[in-house]
XYZ file of C-alpha atoms in Angstrom:
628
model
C -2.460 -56.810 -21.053
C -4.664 -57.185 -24.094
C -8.155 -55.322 -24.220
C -10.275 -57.388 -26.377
C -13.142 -54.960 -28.012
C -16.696 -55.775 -28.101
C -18.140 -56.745 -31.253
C -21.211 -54.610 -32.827
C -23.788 -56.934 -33.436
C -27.725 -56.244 -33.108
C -30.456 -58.608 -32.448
C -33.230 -59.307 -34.650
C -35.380 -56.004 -33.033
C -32.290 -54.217 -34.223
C -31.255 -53.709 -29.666
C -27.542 -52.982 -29.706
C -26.267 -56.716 -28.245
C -23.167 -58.777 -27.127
C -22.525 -62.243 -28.934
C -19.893 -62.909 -26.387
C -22.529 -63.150 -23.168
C -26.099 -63.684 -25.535
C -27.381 -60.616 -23.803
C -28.546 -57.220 -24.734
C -27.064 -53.941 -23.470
C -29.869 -52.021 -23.060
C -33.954 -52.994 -23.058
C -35.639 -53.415 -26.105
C -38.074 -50.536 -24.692
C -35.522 -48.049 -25.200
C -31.716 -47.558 -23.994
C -32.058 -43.546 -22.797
C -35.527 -44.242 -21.004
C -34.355 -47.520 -19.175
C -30.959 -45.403 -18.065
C -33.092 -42.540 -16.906
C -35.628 -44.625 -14.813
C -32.909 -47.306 -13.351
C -29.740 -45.344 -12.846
C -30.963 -41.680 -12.456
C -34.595 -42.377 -10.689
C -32.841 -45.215 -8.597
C -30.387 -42.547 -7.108
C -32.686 -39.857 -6.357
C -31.027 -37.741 -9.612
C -31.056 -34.868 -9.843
C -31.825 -33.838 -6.735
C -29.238 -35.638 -5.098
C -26.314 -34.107 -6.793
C -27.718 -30.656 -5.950
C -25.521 -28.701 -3.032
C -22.666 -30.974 -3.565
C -19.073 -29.475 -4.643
C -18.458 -32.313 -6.509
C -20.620 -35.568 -6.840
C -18.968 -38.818 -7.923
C -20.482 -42.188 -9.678
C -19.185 -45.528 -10.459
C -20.535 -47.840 -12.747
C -19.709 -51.385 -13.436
C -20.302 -51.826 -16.942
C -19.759 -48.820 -19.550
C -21.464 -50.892 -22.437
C -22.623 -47.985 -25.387
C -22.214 -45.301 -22.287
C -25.732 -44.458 -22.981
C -26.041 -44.536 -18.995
C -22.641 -41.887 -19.185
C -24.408 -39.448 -21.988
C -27.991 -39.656 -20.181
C -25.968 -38.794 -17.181
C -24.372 -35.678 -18.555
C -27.096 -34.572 -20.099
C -29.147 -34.474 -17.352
C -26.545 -32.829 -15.067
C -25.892 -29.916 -18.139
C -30.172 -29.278 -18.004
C -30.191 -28.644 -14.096
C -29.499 -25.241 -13.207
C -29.068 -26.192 -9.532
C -26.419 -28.981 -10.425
C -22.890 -29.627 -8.641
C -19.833 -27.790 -9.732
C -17.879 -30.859 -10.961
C -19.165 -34.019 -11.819
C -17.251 -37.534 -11.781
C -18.239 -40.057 -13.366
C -15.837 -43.543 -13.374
C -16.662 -46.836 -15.169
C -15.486 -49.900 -15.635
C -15.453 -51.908 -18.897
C -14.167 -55.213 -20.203
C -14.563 -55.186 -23.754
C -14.901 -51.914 -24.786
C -16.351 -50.341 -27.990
C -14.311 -49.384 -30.880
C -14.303 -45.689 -31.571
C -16.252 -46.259 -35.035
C -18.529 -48.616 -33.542
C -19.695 -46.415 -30.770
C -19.921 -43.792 -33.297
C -22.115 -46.100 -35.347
C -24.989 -47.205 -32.268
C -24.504 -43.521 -30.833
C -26.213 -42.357 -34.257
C -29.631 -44.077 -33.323
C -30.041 -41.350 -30.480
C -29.947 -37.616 -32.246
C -30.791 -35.927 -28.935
C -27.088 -37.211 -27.725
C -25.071 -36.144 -31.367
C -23.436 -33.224 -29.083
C -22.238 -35.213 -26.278
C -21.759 -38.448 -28.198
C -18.697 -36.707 -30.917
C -17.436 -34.846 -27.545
C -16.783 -38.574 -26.372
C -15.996 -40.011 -29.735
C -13.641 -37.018 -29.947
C -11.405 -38.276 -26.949
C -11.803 -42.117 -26.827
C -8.692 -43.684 -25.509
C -6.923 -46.470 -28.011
C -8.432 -49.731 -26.188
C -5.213 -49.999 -23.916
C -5.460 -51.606 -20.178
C -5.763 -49.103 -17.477
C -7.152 -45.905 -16.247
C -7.921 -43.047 -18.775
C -9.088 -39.892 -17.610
C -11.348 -37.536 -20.450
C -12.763 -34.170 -19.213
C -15.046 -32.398 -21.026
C -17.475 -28.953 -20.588
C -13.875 -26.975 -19.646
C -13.105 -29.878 -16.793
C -16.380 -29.594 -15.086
C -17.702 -33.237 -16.321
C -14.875 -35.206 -15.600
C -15.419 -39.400 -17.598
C -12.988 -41.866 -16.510
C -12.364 -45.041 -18.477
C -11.132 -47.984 -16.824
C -10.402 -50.571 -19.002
C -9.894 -54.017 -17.566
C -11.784 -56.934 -15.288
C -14.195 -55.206 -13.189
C -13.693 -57.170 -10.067
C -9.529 -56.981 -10.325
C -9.806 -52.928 -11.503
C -12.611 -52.261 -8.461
C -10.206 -53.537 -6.381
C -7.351 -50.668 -7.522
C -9.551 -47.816 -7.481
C -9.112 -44.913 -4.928
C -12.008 -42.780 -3.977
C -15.286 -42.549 -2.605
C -18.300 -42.033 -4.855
C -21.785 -40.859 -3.646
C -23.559 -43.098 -6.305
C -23.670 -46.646 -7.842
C -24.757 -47.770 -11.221
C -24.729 -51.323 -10.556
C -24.577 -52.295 -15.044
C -23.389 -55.589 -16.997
C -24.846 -58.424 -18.072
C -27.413 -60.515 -16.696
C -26.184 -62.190 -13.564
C -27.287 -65.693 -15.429
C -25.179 -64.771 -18.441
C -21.930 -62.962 -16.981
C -21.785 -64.234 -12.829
C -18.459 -62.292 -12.878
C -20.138 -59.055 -12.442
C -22.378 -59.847 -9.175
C -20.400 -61.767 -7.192
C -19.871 -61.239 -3.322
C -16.109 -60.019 -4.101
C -17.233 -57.113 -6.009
C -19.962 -56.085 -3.997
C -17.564 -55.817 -1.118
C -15.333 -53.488 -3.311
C -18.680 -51.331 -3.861
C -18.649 -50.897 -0.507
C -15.157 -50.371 0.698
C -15.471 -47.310 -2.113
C -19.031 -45.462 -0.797
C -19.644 -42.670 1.057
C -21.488 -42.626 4.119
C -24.362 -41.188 1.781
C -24.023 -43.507 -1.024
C -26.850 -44.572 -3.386
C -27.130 -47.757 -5.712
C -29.339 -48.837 -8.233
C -29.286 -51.856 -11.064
C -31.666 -53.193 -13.091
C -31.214 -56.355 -11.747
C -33.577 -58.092 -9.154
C -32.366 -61.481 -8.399
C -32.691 -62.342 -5.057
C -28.807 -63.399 -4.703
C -27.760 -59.879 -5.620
C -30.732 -58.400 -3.154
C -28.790 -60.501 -0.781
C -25.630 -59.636 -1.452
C -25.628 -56.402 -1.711
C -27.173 -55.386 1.737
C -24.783 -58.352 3.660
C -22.532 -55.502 2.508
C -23.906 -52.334 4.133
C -26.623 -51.908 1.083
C -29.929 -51.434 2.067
C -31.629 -51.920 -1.837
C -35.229 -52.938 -1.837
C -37.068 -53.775 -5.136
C -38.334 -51.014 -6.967
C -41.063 -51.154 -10.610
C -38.942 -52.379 -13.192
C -38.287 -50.780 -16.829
C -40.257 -51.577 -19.805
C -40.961 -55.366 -19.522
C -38.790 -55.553 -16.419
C -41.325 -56.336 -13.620
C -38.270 -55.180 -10.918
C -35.138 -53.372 -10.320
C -32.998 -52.572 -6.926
C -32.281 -49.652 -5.269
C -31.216 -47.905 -2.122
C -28.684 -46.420 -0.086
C -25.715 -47.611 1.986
C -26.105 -47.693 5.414
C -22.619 -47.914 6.923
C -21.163 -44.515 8.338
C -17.584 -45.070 7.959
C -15.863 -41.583 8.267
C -14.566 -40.005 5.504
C -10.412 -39.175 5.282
C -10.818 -36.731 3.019
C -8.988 -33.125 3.408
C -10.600 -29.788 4.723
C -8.930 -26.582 3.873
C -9.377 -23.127 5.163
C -9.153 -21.884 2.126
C -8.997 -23.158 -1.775
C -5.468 -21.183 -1.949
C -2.095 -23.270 -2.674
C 1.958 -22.205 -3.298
C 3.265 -24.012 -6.299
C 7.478 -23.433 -6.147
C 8.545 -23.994 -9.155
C 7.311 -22.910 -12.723
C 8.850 -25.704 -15.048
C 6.335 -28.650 -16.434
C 6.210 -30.323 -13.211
C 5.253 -26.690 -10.877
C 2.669 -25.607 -14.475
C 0.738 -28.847 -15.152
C 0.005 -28.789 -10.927
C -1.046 -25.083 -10.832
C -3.268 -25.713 -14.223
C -4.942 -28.392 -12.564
C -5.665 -26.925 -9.071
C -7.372 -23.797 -10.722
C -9.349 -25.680 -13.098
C -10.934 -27.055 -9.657
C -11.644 -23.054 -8.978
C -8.075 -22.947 -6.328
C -6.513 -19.915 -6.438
C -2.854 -20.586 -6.736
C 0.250 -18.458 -6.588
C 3.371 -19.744 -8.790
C 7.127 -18.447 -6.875
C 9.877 -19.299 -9.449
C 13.397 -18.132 -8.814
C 14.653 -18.231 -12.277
C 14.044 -15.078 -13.749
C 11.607 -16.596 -16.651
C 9.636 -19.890 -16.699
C 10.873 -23.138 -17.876
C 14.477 -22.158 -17.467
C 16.141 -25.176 -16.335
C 14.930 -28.959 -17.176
C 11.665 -27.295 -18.881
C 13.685 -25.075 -21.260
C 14.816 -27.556 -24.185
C 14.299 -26.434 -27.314
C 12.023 -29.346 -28.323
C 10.855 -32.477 -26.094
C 9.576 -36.179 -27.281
C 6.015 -37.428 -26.149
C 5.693 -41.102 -26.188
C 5.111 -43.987 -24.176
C 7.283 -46.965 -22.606
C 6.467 -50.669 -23.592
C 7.570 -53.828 -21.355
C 6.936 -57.446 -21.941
C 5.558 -57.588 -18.465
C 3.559 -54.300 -18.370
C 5.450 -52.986 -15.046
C 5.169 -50.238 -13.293
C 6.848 -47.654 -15.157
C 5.166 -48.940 -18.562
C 1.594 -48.835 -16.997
C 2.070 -45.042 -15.622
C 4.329 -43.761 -18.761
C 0.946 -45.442 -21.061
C -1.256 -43.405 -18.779
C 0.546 -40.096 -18.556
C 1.305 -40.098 -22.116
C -2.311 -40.891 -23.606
C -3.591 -38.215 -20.922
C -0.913 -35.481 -22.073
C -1.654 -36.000 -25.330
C -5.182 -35.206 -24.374
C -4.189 -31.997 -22.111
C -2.274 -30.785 -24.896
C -5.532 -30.712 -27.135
C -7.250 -28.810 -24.794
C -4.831 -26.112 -24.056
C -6.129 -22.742 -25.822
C -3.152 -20.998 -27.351
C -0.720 -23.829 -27.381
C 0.848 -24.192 -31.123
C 4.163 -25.240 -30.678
C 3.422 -29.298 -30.422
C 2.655 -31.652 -32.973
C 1.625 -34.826 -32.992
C 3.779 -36.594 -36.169
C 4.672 -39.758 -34.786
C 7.458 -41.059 -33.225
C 9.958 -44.268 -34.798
C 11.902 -45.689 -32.269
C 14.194 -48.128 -33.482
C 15.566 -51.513 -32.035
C 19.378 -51.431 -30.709
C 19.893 -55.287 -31.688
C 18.449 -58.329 -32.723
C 17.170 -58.968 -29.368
C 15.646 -56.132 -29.057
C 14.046 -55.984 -32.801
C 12.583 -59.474 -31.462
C 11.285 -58.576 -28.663
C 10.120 -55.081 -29.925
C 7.254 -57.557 -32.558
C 7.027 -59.670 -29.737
C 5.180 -57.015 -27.566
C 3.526 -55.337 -30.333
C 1.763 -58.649 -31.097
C 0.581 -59.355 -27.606
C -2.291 -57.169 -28.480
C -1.673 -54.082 -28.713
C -4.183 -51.578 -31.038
C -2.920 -50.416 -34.291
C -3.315 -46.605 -33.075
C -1.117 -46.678 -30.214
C 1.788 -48.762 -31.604
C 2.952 -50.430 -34.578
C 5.969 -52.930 -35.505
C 7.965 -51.907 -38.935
C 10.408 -53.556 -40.591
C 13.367 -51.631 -40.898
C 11.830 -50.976 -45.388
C 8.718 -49.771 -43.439
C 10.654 -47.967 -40.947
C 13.105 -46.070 -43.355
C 10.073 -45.298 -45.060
C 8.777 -43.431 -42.362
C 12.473 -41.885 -41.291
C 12.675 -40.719 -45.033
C 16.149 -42.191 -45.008
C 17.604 -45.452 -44.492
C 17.348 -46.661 -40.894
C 19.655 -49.520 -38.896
C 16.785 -51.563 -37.640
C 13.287 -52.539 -37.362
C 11.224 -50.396 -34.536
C 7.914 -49.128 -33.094
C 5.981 -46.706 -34.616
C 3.672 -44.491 -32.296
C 1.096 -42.843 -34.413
C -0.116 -40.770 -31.875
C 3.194 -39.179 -30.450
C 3.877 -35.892 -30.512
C 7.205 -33.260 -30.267
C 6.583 -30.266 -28.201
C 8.328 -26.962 -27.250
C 8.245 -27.284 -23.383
C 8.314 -23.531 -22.080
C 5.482 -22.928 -24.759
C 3.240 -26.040 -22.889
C 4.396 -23.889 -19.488
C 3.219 -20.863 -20.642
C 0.007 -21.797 -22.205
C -0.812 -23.966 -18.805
C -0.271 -21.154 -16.687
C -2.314 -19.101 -18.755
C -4.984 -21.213 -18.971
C -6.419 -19.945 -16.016
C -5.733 -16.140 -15.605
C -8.020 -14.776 -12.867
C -6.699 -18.227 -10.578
C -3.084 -18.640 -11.148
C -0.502 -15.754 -10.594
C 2.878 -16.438 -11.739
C 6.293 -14.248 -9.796
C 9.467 -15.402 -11.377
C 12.639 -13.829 -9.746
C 11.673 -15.034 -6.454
C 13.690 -17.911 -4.667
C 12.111 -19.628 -1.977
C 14.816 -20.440 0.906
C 12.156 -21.456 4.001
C 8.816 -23.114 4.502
C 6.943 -22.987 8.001
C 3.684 -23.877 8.853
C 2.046 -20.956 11.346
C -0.508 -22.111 13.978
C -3.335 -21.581 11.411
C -2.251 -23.696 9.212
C -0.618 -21.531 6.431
C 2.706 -22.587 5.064
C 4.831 -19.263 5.091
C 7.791 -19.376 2.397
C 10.195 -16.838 2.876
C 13.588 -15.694 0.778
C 16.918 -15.600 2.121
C 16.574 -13.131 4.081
C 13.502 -14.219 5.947
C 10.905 -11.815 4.732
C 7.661 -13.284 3.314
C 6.382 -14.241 0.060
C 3.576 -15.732 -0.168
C 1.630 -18.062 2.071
C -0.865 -20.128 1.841
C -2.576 -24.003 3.235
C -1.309 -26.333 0.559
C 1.956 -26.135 -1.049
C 3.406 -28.139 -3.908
C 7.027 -28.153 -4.541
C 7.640 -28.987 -7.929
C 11.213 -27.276 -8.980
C 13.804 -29.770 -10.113
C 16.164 -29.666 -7.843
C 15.092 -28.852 -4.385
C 16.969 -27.704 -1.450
C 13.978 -26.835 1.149
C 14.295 -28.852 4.679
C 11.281 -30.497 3.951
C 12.098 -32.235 1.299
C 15.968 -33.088 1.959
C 15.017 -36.757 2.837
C 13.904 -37.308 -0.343
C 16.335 -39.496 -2.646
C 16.845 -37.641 -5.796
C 19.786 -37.509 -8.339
C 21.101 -34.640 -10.676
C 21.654 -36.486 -13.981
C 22.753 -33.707 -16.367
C 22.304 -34.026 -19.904
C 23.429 -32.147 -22.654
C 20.753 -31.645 -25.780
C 22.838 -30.523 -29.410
C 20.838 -28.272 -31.381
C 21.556 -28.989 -35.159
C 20.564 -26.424 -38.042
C 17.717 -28.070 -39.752
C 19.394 -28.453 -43.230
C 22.280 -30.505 -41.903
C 20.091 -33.356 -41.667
C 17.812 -33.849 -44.289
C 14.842 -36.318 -43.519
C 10.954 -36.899 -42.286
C 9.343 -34.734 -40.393
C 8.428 -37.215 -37.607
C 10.807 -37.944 -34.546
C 13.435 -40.745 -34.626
C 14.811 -42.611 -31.166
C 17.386 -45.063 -30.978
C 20.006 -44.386 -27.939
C 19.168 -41.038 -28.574
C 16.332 -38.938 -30.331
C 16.078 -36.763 -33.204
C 13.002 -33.934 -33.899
C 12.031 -32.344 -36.598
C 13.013 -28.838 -37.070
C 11.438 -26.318 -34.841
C 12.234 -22.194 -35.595
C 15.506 -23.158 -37.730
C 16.840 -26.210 -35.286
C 16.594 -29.891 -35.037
C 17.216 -31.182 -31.007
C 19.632 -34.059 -30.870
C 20.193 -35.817 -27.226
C 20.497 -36.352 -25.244
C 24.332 -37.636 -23.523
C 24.651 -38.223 -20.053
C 27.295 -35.210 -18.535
C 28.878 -34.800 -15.152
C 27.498 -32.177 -12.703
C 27.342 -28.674 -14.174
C 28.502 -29.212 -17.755
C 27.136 -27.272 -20.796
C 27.278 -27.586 -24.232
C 30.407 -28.446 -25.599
C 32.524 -30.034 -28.637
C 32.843 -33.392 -26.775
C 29.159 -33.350 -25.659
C 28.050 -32.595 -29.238
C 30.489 -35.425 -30.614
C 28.752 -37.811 -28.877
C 24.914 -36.921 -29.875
C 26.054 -37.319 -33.380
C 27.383 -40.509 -32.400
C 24.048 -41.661 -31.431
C 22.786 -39.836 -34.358
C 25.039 -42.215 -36.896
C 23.871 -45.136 -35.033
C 20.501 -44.145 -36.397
C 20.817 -42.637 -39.515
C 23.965 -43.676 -41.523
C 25.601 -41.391 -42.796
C 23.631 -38.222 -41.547
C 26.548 -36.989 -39.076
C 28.921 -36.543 -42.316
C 29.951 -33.075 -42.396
C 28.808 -32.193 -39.177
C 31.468 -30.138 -36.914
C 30.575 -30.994 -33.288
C 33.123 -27.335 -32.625
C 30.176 -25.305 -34.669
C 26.836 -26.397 -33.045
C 24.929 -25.083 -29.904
C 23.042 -26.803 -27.613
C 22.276 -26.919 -23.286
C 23.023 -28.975 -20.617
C 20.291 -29.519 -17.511
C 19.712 -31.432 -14.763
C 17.371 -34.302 -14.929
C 16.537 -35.370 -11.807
C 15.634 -39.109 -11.128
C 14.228 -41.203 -7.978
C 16.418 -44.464 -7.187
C 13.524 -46.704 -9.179
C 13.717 -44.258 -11.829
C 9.628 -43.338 -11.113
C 8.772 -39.659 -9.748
C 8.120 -38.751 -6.623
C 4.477 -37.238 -6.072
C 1.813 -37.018 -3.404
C 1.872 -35.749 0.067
C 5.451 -35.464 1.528
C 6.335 -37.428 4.447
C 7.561 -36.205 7.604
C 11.098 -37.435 8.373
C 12.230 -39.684 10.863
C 8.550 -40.625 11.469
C 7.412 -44.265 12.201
C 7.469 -46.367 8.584
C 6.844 -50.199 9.646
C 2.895 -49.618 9.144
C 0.571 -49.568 5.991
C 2.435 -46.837 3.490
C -1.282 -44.551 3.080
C -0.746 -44.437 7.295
C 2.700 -42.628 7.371
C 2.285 -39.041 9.138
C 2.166 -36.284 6.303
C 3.323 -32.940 6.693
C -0.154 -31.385 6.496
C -0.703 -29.823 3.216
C 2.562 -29.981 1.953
C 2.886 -32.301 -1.657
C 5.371 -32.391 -3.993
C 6.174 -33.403 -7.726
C 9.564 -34.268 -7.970
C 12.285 -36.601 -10.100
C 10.809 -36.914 -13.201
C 14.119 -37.562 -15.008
C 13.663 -38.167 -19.109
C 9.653 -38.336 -18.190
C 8.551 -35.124 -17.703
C 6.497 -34.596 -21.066
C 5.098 -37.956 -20.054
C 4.047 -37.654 -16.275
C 3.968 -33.707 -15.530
C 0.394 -33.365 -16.822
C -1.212 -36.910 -14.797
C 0.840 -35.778 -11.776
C -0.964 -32.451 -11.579
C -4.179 -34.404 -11.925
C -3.316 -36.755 -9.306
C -1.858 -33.995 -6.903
C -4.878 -32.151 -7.907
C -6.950 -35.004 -6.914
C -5.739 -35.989 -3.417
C -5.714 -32.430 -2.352
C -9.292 -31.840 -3.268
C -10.488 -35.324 -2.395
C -11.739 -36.478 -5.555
C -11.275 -40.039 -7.269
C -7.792 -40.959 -8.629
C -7.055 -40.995 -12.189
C -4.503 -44.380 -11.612
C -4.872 -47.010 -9.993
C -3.784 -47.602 -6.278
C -0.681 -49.572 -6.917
C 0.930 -46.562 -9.320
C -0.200 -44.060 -6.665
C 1.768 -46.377 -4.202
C 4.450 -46.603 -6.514
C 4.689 -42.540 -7.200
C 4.199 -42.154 -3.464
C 7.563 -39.755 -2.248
C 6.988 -41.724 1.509
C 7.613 -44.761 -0.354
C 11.197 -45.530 -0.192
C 11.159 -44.795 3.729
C 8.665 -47.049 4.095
C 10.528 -50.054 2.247
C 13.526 -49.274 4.758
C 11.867 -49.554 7.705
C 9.882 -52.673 6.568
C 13.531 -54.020 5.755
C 14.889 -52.573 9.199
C 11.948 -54.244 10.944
C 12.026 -57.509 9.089
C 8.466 -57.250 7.399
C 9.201 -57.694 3.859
């Protein structure tokens, strides 16, 4: 799924403009001014935004994000603004980060917000990508991809419309009946629009789809411009709480990155782990490997491991105190022929240059600092990280919100009349209680969840004293992956184990199997009887995807639309994340952070569907009822 960028080019009045569609992106008048008038004036901003918790805008067309930046701005001078501010938009052919940083230089008044953006601008990959800025409240996400295709995948309902693009005479695409509908299946009952455009089609158009836009002065030399708000009253489905309070069980990546992510909303949120430290069990390896999955089709698993690694990488970042993660790249090398083959063949496809890279195997034992087997990716970007220091800086993050009891095993959930879940220990007296819970240990053995298909998977990591392999400092994969050393050790793994085994001889034998097959020679020397290492469970969903959102009740009816199976209320969980934790923990605590507080979805409908823990119910009773 190429992303083709747009090409900086300027027309003869030096206006920022597209070659591909002849058009200009802004008014030769001025880009801030017309943004202020059309998009801001045309929705009644600031005012509007005023007394919300959170106000949410879509725009079709993100262009130079001039509308974005005037946005912000505005909302950072009004004292009386919203809380939390979303902002989604849809582009095409973005910007390369050096161009943007180029045309952003012509407005000084924006050099603040504009290298905050610059500073987190996703490689030009297909999908969602979710940036937050001013400590979360301002919340930008990308979508990258045809507007009318990505409108359709979006889940959420936004309160304002910035109706952008092209001319209608130069790119139709944009203002077509199709995507006005989508406008509309996405606005609130108080929605606002507003585009520069006037044609009479889109006039039209817009209001046969609940829009009420009349023609407003235009901009500059623009006689006219729409605007108005949407007249349909469809109720929302969004969730009321009592209370901002939630139970996270669990205190590993999975139970951390969805307790960060609740209090950075302002939740208060009580953490109940029964180990007696955090990140004991699958969170506890000495050293993890950030990177992403590629697939010649772009499934599933490759579109939500591309968006949960490029938004880790981002959390990460932004986490105050974290130091044990680096981002030196990770060399994953071809098994075979076939795969060396196909490896170029998806790097080609299009690809950018900073999110993956083919390397012959010269190049690629030039990066290993040793002679390598095969040809393989390269990942710039990817990182190594210590996960219980990630768990500990996420939980910290947020000090006055999130209080963390380890020691404490949870053996009952109830929901009271009130509608608090209750979790009690083993012998029945209470620990905490509160109106959303999110079960997020790795193994769970709480009624509510025992439905849910999930398998152990042990592994068994071997820890190897840094000298005994002498090499790069980046990460290797093949089978198998290799870090660089960390406090003394080098993490080798990891080799699939049978229930309950720990580190032993035979376990270590065959990690520096693996290890051979990547390096030759490297294992020489190396007693498999002398080294240390850990075994843990990994647990894994029967498509190999995790299992998050609201939890299903059991036994309930399953042969209707999947969003319309009966939810316990409140209860969520973030489960079977298998070899994918460092890669989906932090997404899935912003899309369980999401759906509880109602807000827009940082992926698209189809990998919410595809996450959804009601999902595999839902394809057995289509099966049992002959729907599929």
């Amino acid at each position: 799924m190429p992303i083709l960028p747009a090409t900086l080019s300027l027309a003869a009045d030096g206006t920022p403009c597209s070659p591909r569609f002849d058009d200009v992106y802004h008014t030769a008048d001025g880009g801030p001014e017309q943004a202020r008038h059309v998009y801001l004036t045309g929705n009644g901003l600031p005012a509007a935004w005023r007394g919300h918790d959170t106000y949410s805008i879509l725009e079709t067309g993100f262009g130079l994000g001039l509308n974005f930046l005037v946005t912000w701005a505005a909302w950072r001078a009004d004292p009386q603004r919203c809380p939390r501010l979303h902002f989604v938009s849809v582009e095409k052919f973005p910007f390369r980060r050096e161009d943007l940083q180029r045309l952003h230089a012509r407005w000084p008044d924006f050099a603040d917000l504009s290298a905050g953006l610059l500073a987190q601008w996703p490689p030009l990959t297909a999908g969602m990508h979710r940036l937050h800025f001013d400590d979360g409240a301002v919340t930008l996400t990308l979508v990258f991809g045809d507007a009318a295709e990505q409108l359709s995948r979006l889940s959420g309902r936004f309160n304002a419309f910035y109706l952008d693009g092209f001319a209608p005479a130069k790119n139709p695409d944009m203002w077509t009946p199709e995507l006005f509908r989508s406008l509309s299946r996405l606005a609130r009952p108080d929605a606002t629009l507003a585009t520069y455009a006037a044609a009479g089609f889109v006039r039209r158009g817009l209001n046969a789809c609940g829009f009420a836009v009349v023609r407003h002065d235009g901009y500059g030399g623009k006689l006219h411009m729409l605007a108005g708000p949407y007249l349909h009253r469809e109720p929302l489905r969004a969730p009321v709480w009592p209370a901002r309070q939630a139970l996270v069980i669990g205190a590993g990546m999975a139970g951390a990155a969805a307790a960060e992510r609740l209090a950075s909303r302002g939740w208060q949120v009580t953490v109940l782990e029964r180990e007696a430290a955090i990140a004991t069990r699958s969170s506890g390896n000495h050293a993890g490997v950030l990177l992403p999955v590629l697939s010649a089709d772009d499934n599933l698993q490759s579109r939500l491991a591309r968006a949960g690694y490029l938004y880790t990488l981002r959390h990460l970042a932004a986490l105050p105190g974290l130091r044990d993660w680096h981002q030196d790249g990770v060399l994953q090398l071809a098994r075979d022929e076939a795969q060396a083959a196909l490896q170029r063949r998806i790097v080609d496809s299009g690809y950018p240059d900073d999110y993956v890279q083919w390397l012959d195997r010269d190049a690629a034992s030039a990066r290993a600092g040793a002679a390598v087997t095969s040809s393989g990716w390269w990942f710039p970007a990817a990182a190594w990280v210590h996960p219980p220091a990630w768990c500990a800086a996420a939980l910290a993050r947020h000090p006055e919100l999130i209080r963390v009891h380890t020691g404490v095993d949870v053996a009952a959930l109830a929901r009271d009349d009130e509608g608090q879940w209750i979790a009690r220990d083993s012998q029945g007296s209470e620990l905490a209680r509160a109106p959303v819970v999110v079960i997020a240990t790795a193994t769970s053995t709480l009624a509510q969840t025992a439905h849910l298909p999930l398998t152990r998977g042990r592994r068994v990591v071997t820890l190897l004293p840094a000298a005994a392999v002498a090499r790069a400092d980046t990460v290797l994969c093949r089978n198998a992956y290799l870090t660089p050393a960390f406090r003394g050790l080098r993490a080798l793994g990891a080799t699939a184990a049978p229930p309950d085994s720990e580190a032993a001889p035979q376990w270590h034998a065959l990690n520096l199997a693996k290890l051979e097959a990547m390096l030759p020679g490297a294992s020489a020397g190396i007693d498999p009887a002398q080294l240390d290492g850990r075994g843990c469970d990994r647990p894994t969903s029967p498509d190999r995807l995790p299992l998050v959102g609201a939890v299903d009740i059991a036994g309930t009816r399953t042969n209707v639309r999947l969003d319309r199976i009966a939810r316990q209320p409140g209860l969520y969980c973030a489960l079977g994340y298998g070899a994918r934790g460092l890669a989906w923990s932090a997404l899935a605590g912003e899309l369980l952070a999401s759906q509880i507080c109602g807000e827009p979805l940082p992926v698209e409908k189809d990998l919410v569907d595809a996450c959804d823990p009601a999902r595999f119910a839902w394809r057995a009773g289509r099966t049992a009822t002959g729907t599929d």
